[in-house]
GROMACS .gro file of C-alpha atoms in nm:
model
  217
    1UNK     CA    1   1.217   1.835   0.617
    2UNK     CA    2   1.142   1.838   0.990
    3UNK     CA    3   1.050   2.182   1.033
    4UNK     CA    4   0.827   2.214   0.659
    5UNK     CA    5   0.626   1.866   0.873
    6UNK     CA    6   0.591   2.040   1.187
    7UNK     CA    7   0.468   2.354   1.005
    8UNK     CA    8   0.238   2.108   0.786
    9UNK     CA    9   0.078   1.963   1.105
   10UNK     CA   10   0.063   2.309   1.275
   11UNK     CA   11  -0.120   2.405   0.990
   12UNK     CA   12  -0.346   2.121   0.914
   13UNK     CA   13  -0.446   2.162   1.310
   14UNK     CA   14  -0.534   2.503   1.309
   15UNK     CA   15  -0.852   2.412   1.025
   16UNK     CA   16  -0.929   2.167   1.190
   17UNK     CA   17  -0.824   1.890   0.977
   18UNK     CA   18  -0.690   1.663   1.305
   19UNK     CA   19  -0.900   1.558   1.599
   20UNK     CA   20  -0.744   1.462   1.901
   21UNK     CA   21  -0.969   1.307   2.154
   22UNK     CA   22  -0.800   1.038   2.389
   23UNK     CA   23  -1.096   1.003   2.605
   24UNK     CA   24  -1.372   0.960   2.324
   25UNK     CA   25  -1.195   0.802   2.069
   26UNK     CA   26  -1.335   0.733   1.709
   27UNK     CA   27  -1.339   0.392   1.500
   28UNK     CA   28  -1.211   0.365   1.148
   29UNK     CA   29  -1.343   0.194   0.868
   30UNK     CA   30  -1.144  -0.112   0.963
   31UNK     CA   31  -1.244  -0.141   1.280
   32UNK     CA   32  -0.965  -0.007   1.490
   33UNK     CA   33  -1.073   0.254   1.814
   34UNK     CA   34  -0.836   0.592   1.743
   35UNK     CA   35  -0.749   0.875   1.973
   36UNK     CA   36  -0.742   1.052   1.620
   37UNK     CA   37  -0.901   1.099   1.320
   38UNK     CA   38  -0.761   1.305   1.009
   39UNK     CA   39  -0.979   1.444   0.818
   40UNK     CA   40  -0.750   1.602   0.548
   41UNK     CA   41  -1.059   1.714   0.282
   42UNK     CA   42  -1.038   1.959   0.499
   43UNK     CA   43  -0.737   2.094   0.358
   44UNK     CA   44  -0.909   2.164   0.008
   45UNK     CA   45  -1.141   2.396   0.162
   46UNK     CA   46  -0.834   2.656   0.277
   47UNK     CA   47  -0.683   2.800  -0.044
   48UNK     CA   48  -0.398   2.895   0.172
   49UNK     CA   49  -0.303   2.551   0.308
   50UNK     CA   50  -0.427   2.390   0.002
   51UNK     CA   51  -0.150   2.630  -0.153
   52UNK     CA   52   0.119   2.488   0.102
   53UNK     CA   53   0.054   2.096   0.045
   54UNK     CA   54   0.041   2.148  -0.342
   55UNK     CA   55   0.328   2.316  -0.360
   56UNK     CA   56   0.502   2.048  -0.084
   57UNK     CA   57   0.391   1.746  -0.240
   58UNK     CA   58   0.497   1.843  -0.614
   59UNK     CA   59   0.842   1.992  -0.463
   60UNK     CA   60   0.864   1.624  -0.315
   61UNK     CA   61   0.802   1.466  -0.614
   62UNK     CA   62   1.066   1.661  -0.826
   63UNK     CA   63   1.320   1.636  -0.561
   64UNK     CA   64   1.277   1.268  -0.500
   65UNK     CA   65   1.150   1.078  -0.803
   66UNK     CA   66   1.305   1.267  -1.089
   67UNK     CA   67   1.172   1.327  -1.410
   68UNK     CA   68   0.778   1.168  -1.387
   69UNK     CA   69   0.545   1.141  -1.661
   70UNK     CA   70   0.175   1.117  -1.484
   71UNK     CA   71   0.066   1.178  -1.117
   72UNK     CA   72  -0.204   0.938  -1.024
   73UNK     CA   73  -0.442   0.964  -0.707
   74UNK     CA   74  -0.564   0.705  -0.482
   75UNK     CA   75  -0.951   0.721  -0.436
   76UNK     CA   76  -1.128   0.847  -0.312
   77UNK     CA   77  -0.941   1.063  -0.063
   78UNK     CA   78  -0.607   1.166  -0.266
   79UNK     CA   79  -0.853   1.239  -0.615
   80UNK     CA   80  -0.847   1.602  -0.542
   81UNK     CA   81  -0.498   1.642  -0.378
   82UNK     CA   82  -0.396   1.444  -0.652
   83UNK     CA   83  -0.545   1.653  -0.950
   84UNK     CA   84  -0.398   2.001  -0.791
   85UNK     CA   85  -0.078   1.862  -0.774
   86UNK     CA   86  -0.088   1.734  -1.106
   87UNK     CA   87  -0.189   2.074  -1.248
   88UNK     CA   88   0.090   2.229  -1.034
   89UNK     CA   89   0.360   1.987  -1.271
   90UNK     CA   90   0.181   2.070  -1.612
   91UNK     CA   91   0.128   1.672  -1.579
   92UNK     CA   92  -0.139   1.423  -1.664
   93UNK     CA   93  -0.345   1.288  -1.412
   94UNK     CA   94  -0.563   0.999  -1.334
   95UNK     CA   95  -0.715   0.827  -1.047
   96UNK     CA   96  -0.693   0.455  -0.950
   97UNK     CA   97  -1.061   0.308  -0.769
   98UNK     CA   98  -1.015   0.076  -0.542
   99UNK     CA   99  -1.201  -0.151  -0.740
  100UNK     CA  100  -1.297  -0.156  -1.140
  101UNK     CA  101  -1.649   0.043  -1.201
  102UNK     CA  102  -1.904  -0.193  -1.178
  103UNK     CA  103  -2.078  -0.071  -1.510
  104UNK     CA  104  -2.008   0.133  -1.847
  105UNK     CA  105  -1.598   0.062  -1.938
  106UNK     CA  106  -1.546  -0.098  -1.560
  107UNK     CA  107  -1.266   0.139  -1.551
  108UNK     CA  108  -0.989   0.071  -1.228
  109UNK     CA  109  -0.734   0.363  -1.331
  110UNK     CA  110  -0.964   0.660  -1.442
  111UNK     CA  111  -0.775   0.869  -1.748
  112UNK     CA  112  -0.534   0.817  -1.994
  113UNK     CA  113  -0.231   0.589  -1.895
  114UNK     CA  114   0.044   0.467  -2.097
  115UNK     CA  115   0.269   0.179  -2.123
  116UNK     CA  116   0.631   0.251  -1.962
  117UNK     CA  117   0.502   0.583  -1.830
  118UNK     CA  118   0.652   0.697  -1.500
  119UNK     CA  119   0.397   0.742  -1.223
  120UNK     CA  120   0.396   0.942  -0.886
  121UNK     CA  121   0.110   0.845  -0.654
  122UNK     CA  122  -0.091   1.087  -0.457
  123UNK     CA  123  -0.191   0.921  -0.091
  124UNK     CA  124  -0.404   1.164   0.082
  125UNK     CA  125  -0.295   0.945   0.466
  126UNK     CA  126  -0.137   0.657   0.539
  127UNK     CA  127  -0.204   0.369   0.788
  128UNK     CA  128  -0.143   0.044   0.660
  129UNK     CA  129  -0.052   0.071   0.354
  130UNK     CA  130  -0.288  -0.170   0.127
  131UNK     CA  131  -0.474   0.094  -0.062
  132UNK     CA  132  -0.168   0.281  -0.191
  133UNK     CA  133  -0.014  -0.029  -0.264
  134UNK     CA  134  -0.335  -0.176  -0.464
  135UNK     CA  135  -0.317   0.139  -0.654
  136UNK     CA  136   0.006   0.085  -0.712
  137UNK     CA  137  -0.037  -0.290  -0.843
  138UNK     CA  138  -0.302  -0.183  -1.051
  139UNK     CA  139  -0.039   0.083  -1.257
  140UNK     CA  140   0.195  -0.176  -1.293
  141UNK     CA  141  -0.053  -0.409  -1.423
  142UNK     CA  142  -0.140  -0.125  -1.686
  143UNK     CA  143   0.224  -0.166  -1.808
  144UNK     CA  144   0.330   0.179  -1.647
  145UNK     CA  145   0.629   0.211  -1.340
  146UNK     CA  146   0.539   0.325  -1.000
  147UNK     CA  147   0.855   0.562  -0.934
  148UNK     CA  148   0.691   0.638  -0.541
  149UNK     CA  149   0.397   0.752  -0.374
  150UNK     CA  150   0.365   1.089  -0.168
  151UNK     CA  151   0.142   1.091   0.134
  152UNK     CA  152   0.006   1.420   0.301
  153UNK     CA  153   0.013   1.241   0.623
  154UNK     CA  154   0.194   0.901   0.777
  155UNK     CA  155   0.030   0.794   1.085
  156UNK     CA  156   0.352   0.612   1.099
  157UNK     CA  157   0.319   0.321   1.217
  158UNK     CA  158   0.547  -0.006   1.155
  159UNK     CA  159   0.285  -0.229   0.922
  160UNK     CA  160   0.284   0.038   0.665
  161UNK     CA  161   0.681   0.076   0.646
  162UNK     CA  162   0.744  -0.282   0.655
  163UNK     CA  163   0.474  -0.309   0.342
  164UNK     CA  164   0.604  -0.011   0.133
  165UNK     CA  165   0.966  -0.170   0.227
  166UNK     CA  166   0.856  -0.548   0.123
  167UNK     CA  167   0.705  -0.402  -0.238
  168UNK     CA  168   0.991  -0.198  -0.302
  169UNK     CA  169   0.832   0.114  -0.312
  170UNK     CA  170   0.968   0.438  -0.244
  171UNK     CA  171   0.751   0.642  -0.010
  172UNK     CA  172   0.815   1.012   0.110
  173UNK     CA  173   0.546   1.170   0.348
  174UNK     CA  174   0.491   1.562   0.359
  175UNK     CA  175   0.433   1.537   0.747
  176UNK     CA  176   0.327   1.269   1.009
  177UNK     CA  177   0.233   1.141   1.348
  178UNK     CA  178   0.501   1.271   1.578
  179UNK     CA  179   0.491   1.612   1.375
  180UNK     CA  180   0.095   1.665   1.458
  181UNK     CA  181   0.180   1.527   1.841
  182UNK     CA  182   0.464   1.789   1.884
  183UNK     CA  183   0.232   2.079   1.680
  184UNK     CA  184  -0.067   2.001   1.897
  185UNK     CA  185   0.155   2.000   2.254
  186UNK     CA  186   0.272   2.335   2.147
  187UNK     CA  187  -0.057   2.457   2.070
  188UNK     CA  188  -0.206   2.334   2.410
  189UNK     CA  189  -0.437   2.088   2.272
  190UNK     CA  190  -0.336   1.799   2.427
  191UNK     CA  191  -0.089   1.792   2.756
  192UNK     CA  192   0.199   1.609   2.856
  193UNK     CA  193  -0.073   1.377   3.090
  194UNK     CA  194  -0.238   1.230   2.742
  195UNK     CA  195   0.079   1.150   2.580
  196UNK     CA  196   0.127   0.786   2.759
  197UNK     CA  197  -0.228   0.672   2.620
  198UNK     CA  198  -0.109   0.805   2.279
  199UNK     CA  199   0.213   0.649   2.251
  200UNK     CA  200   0.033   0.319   2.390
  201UNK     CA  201  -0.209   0.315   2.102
  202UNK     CA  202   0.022   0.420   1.859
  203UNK     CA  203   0.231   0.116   1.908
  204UNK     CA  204  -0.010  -0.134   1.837
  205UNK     CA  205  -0.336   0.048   1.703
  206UNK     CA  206  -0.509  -0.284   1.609
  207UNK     CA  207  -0.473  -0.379   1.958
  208UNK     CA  208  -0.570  -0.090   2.175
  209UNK     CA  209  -0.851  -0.028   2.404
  210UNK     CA  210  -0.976   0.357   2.508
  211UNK     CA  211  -0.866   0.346   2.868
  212UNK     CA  212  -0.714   0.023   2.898
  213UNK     CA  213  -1.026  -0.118   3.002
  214UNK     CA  214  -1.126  -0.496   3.056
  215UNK     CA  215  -1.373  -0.572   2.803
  216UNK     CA  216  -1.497  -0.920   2.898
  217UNK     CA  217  -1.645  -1.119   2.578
   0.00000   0.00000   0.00000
């Protein structure tokens, strides 16, 4: 499993799908400065690696979860992944919003699920866990069981295994964090000299400020 993540990450970096930029980091959509930003969409524009992480993600589910009866996708960023690997099982599929639609059937889970049907959800990346997890409480609300969730890519970090641990979910990622750190060292896009500034935002993202700066407020 080690090598297929490190040849995941290699992959993902060569399109382009991580950016790695210590010294002109990006902000998320919940606020937090990054070093890196993964952009995974970009995945569904190489039929090649496209190929790979379909193939990955539905070998994960058969190996891990057993027999599963729908594959559901987290929006919006898992919707595609989600439907590919669905079609790659001969399985239904739906997608969960993160809230209901606001008008016409104000639809949360988009598609046709079932009471007692077993369910493997699609994550396209993982960071803190709440949105798989809200998908996931909105299946089991529907009267179907969450058997796991497979994520593309685990940023890895200790909020999101304590969550998936506290709600009793199993959780298999198809490659991660230190996977895309070791792939991009190899590769020469990032040196030994950045690694320190990684590894100190890594361990507490929420907290971390590009160059350890004083910011007086």
């Amino acid at each position: 499993m080690q090598d297929t993540a490190l040849y995941i990450a290699d992959k993902l970096l060569k399109i382009g799908a991580f950016k790695i930029q210590p010294d002109s980091p990006f902000v998320w959509g919940n606020g937090w400065s990054s070093p890196i930003y993964s952009d995974n969409r970009q995945a569904l524009s190489s039929p090649a690696v496209r190929n790979i992480i379909k193939l990955e993600m539905a070998r994960a589910i058969t190996g891990t979860f057993g027999d599963i009866d729908v594959i559901a996708g987290v929006a919006t960023g898992a919707i595609a992944m989600g439907a590919i690997v669905a079609d790659a099982l001969g399985l239904p599929y739906v997608y969960v919003r993160e809230t209901p639609k606001d008008h016409g059937l104000e639809n949360r889970i988009e598609g046709n699920i079932t009471p007692d049907a077993r369910v493997a959800v699609i994550e396209d990346l993982l960071i803190t866990g709440k949105a798989c997890l809200s998908a996931c409480e909105a299946i089991l609300e529907a009267g179907a069981t969450v058997s796991g969730v497979v994520a593309l890519f685990d940023y890895e970090f200790s909020t999101a295994k304590r969550a998936l641990r506290r709600a009793k979910t199993p959780f298999v990622p198809i490659t991660g964090y230190n996977a895309m750190l070791k792939a991009a060292l190899s590769a020469g896009l990032i040196g030994i000299a950045d690694k320190p500034e990684l590894d100190k935002w890594h361990a507490a993202p929420q907290d971390w400020i590009p160059g350890g700066l004083d910011i007086e407020v």
